Tab-separated table of C-alpha atoms in Angstrom:
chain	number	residue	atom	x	y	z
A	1319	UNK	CA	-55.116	-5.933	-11.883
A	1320	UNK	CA	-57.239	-3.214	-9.897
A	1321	UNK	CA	-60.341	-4.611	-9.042
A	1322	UNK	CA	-63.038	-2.429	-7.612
A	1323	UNK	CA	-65.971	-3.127	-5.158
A	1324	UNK	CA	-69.210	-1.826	-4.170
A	1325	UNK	CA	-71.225	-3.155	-1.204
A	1326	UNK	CA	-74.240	-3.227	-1.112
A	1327	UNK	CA	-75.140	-3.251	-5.005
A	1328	UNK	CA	-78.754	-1.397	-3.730
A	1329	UNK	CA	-79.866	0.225	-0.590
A	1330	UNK	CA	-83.160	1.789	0.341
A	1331	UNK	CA	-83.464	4.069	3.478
A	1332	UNK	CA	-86.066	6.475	4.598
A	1333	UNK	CA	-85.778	10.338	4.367
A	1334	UNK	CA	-83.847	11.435	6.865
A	1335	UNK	CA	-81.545	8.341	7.694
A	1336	UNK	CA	-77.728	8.433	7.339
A	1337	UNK	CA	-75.889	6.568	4.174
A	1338	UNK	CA	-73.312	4.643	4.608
A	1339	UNK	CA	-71.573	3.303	1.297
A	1340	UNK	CA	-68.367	1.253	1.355
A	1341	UNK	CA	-66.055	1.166	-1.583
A	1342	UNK	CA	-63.200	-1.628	-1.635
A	1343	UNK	CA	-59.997	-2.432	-3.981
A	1344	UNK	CA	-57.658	-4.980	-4.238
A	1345	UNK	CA	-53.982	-3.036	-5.097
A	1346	UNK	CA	-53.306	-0.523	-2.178
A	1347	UNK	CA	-51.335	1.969	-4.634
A	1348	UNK	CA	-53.787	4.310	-5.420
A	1349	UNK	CA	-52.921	7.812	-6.924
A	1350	UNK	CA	-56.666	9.060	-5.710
A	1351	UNK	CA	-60.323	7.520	-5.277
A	1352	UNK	CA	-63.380	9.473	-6.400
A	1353	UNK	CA	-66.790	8.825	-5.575
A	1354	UNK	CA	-69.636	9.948	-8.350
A	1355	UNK	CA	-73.258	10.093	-8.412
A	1356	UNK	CA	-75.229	9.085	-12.004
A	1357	UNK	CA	-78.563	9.801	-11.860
A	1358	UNK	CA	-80.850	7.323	-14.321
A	1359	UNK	CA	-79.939	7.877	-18.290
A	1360	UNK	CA	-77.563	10.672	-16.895
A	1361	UNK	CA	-73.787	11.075	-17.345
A	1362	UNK	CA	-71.425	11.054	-13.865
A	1363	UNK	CA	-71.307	14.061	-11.801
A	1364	UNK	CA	-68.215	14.123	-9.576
A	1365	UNK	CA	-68.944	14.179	-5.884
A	1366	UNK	CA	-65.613	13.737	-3.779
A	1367	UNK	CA	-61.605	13.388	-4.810
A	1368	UNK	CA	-59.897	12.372	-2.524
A	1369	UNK	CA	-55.974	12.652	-2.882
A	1370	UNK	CA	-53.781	9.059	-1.808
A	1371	UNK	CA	-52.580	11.400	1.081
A	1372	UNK	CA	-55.843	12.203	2.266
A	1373	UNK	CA	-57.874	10.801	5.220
A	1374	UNK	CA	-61.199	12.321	4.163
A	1375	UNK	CA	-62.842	15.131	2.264
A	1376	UNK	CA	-65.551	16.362	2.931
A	1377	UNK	CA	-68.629	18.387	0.842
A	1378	UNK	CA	-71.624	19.730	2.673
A	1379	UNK	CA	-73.323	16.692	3.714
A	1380	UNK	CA	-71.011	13.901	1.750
A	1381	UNK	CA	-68.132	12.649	3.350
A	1382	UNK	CA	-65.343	10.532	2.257
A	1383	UNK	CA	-62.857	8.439	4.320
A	1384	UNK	CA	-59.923	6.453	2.762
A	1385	UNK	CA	-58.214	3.788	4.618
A	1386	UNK	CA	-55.571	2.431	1.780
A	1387	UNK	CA	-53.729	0.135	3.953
A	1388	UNK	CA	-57.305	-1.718	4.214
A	1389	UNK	CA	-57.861	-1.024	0.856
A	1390	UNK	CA	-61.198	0.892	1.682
A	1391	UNK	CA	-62.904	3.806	0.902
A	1392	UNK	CA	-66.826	4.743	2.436
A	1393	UNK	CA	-68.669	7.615	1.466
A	1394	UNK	CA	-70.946	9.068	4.298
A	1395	UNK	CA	-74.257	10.695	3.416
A	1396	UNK	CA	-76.125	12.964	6.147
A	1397	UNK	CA	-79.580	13.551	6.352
A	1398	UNK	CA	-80.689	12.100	3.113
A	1399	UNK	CA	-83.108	13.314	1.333
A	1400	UNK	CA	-85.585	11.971	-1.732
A	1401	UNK	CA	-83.453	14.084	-3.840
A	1402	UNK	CA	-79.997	11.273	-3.092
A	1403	UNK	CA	-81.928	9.013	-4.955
A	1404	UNK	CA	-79.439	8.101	-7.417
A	1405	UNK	CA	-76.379	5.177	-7.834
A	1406	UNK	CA	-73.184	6.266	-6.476
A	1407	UNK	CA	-70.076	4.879	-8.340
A	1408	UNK	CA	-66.373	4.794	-6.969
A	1409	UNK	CA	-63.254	4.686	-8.833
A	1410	UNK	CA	-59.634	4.687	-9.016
A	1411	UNK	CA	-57.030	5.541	-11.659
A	1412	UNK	CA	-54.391	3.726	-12.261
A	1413	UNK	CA	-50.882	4.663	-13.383
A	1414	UNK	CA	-51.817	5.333	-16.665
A	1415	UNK	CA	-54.899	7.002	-15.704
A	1416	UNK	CA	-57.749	4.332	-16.659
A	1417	UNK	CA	-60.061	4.151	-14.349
A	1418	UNK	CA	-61.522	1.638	-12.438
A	1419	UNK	CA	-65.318	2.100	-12.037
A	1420	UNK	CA	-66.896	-0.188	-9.233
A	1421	UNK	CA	-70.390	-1.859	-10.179
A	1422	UNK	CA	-71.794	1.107	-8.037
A	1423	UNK	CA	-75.019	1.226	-5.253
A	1424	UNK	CA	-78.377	2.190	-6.397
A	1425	UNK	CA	-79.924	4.161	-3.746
A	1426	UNK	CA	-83.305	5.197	-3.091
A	1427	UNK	CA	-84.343	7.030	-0.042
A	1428	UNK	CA	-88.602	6.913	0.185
A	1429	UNK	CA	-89.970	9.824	1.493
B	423	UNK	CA	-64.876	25.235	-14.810
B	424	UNK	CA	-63.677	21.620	-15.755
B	425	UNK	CA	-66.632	21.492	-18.384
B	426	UNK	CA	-67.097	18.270	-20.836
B	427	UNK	CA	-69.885	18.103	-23.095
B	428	UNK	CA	-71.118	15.624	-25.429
B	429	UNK	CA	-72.889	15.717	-28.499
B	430	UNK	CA	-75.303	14.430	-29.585
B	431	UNK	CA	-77.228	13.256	-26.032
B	432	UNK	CA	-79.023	10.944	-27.735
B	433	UNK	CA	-79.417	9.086	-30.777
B	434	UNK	CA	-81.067	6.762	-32.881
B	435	UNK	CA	-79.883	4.786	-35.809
B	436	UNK	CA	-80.740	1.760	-37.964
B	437	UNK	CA	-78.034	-1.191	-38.264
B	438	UNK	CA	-75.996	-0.809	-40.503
B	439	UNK	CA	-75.333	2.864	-40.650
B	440	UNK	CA	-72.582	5.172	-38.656
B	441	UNK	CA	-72.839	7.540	-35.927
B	442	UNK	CA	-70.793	10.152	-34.648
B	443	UNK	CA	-70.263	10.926	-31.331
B	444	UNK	CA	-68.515	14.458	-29.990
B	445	UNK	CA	-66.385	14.996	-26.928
B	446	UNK	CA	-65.894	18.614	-25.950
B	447	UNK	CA	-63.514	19.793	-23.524
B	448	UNK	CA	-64.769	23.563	-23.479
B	449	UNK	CA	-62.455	25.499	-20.896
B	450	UNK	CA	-59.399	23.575	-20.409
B	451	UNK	CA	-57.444	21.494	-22.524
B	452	UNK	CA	-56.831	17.626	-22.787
B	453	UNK	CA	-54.638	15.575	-24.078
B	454	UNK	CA	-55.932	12.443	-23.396
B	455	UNK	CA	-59.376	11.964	-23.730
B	456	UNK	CA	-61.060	8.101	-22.737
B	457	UNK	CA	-64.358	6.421	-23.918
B	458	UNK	CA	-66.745	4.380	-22.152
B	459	UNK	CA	-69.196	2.344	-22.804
B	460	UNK	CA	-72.163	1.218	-20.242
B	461	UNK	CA	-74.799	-1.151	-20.502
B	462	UNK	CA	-78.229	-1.233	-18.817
B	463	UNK	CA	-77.436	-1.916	-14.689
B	464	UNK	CA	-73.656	-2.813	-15.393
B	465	UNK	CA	-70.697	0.149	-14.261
B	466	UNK	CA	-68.256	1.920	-17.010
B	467	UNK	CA	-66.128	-0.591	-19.007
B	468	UNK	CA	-62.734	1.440	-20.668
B	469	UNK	CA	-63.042	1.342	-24.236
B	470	UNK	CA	-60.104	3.092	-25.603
B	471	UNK	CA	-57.807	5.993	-24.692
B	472	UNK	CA	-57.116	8.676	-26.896
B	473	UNK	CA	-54.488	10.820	-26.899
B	474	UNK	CA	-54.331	14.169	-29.214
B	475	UNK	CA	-52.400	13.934	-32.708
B	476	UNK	CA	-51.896	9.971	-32.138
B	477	UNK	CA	-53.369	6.854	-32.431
B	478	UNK	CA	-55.959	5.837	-29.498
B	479	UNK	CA	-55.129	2.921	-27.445
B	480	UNK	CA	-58.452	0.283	-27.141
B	481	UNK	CA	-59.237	-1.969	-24.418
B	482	UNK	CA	-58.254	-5.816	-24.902
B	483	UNK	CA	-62.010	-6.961	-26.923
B	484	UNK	CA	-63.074	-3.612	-27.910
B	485	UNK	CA	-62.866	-3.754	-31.764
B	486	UNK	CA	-60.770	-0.682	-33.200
B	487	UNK	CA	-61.948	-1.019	-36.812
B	488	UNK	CA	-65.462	-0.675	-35.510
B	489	UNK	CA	-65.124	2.203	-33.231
B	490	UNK	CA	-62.920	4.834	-34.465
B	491	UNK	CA	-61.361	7.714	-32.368
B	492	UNK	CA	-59.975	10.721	-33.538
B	493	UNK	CA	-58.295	12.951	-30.859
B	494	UNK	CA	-57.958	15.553	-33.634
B	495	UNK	CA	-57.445	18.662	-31.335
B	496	UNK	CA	-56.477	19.490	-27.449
B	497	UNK	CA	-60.637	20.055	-26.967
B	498	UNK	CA	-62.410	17.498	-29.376
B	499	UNK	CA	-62.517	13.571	-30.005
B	500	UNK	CA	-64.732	11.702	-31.853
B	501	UNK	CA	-66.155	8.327	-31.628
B	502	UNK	CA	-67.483	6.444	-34.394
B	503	UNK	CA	-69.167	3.669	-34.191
B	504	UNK	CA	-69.266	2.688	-37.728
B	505	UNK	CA	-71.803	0.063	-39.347
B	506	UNK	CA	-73.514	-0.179	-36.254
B	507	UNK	CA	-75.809	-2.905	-34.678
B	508	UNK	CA	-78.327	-3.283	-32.279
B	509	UNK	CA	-75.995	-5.053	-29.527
B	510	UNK	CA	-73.934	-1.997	-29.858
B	511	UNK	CA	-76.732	0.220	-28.019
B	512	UNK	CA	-75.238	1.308	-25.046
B	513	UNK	CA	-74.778	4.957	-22.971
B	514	UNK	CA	-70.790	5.975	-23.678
B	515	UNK	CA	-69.344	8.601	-21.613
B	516	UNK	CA	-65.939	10.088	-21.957
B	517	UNK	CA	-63.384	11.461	-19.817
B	518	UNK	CA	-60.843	14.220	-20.487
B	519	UNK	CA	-57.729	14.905	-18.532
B	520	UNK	CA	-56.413	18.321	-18.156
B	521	UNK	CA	-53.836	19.821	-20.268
B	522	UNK	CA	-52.487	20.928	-16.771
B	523	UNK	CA	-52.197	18.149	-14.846
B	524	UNK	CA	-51.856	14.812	-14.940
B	525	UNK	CA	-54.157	12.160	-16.087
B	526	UNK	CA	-55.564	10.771	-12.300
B	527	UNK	CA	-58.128	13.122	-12.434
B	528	UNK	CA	-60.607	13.556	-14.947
B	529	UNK	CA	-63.788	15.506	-15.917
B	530	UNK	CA	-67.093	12.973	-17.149
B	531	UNK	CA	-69.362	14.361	-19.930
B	532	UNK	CA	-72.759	13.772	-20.189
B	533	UNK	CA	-73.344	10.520	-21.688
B	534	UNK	CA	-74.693	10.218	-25.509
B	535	UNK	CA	-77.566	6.997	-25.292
B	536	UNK	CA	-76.831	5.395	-28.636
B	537	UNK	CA	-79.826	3.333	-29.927
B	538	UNK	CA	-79.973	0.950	-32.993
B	539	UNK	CA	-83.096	-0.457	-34.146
């Protein structure tokens, strides 16, 4: 069974510093990982896909790397601002398309 | 594009009573929608999958008689939670998957926050 983690469960940073949020899973036959952001009380809003074939993806100032052989995924975050305040979630599908949701990193960034 | 909504957002509702929760897919279609259920500071836990003009599929401990699904059309399921109970306050969130493609990649709604007092 897929099993999905997030490290560190909470990270504070001041505005301005880089993120730097790793995403691991056990089974190495991924279809795709995606990274979300929830805000607090707030549904998921999708950040980054990236495709099993794929390296990295990239969005503005979010980007994602995926090393499946290591079974690792990390989600970069440039310049944050107050505004990134939020917990970030990652999560892989498996063949049937359930997802696996890691326990996700609350992030604050203090202004 | 790749729009899910939920209805209601939020709701409130003594024990013992049913609820109703909508899952809209409103510009695409889906054929397999999924529920989730999250507690306070814990991730998204599967609850069932539901696939349109069949029974849904629940998640081993998730108890089918208490929520029902209906995947009635390629844009709406339902989730009831019927004679609810306090423990079963929670934020659920579903997914749909895209008529079009396949199921790896799905589109979140909102969240409805279910409260029972």
């Amino acid at each position: 069974k897929q099993e999905v983690t997030q490290i560190p469960a909470a990270l504070s940073v001041p505005e301005g510093e880089n993120l730097v949020l790793n995403c691991s899973f056990t089974d190495s036959a991924i279809y795709n990982l995606q990274w979300f952001r929830q805000d607090p009380g707030k549904g998921l809003t999708s950040l980054l896909l990236i495709q099993s074939s794929q390296r990295e993806q990239t969005s503005g100032r979010l980007n994602a790397s995926l090393d499946k052989s290591s079974g690792r995924s990390t989600l970069y975050i440039a310049a944050s601002q107050p505004g990134d305040s939020a917990t970030y979630l990652c999560a892989v599908p498996n063949s049937w398309g359930k997802f696996q949701f890691g326990a996700g990193t609350q992030v604050v960034v203090t202004p | 594009g790749a729009v899910v909504s939920q209805h209601p957002s939020w709701v409130i509702c003594k024990s013992g009573t049913s609820v109703k929760i909508e899952c809209r897919s409103l510009d695409f279609q889906a054929t397999t929608m999924f529920w989730y259920r999250q507690f306070p500071k814990q991730s998204l836990m599967l609850m069932a999958t539901s696939n349109e003009g069949s029974k849904a599929t629940y998640e081993q401990g998730v108890e089918k008689d208490k929520f029902l699904i209906n995947h009635a059309s390629l844009t709406l399921s339902t989730l009831t939670v019927t004679s609810a109970h306090p423990e079963d306050s929670s934020f659920y969130i579903c997914s749909a998957a895209p008529y079009r493609d396949s199921t790896y990649e799905q589109y979140f709604g909102p969240g409805t926050r279910l409260t029972v007092t």
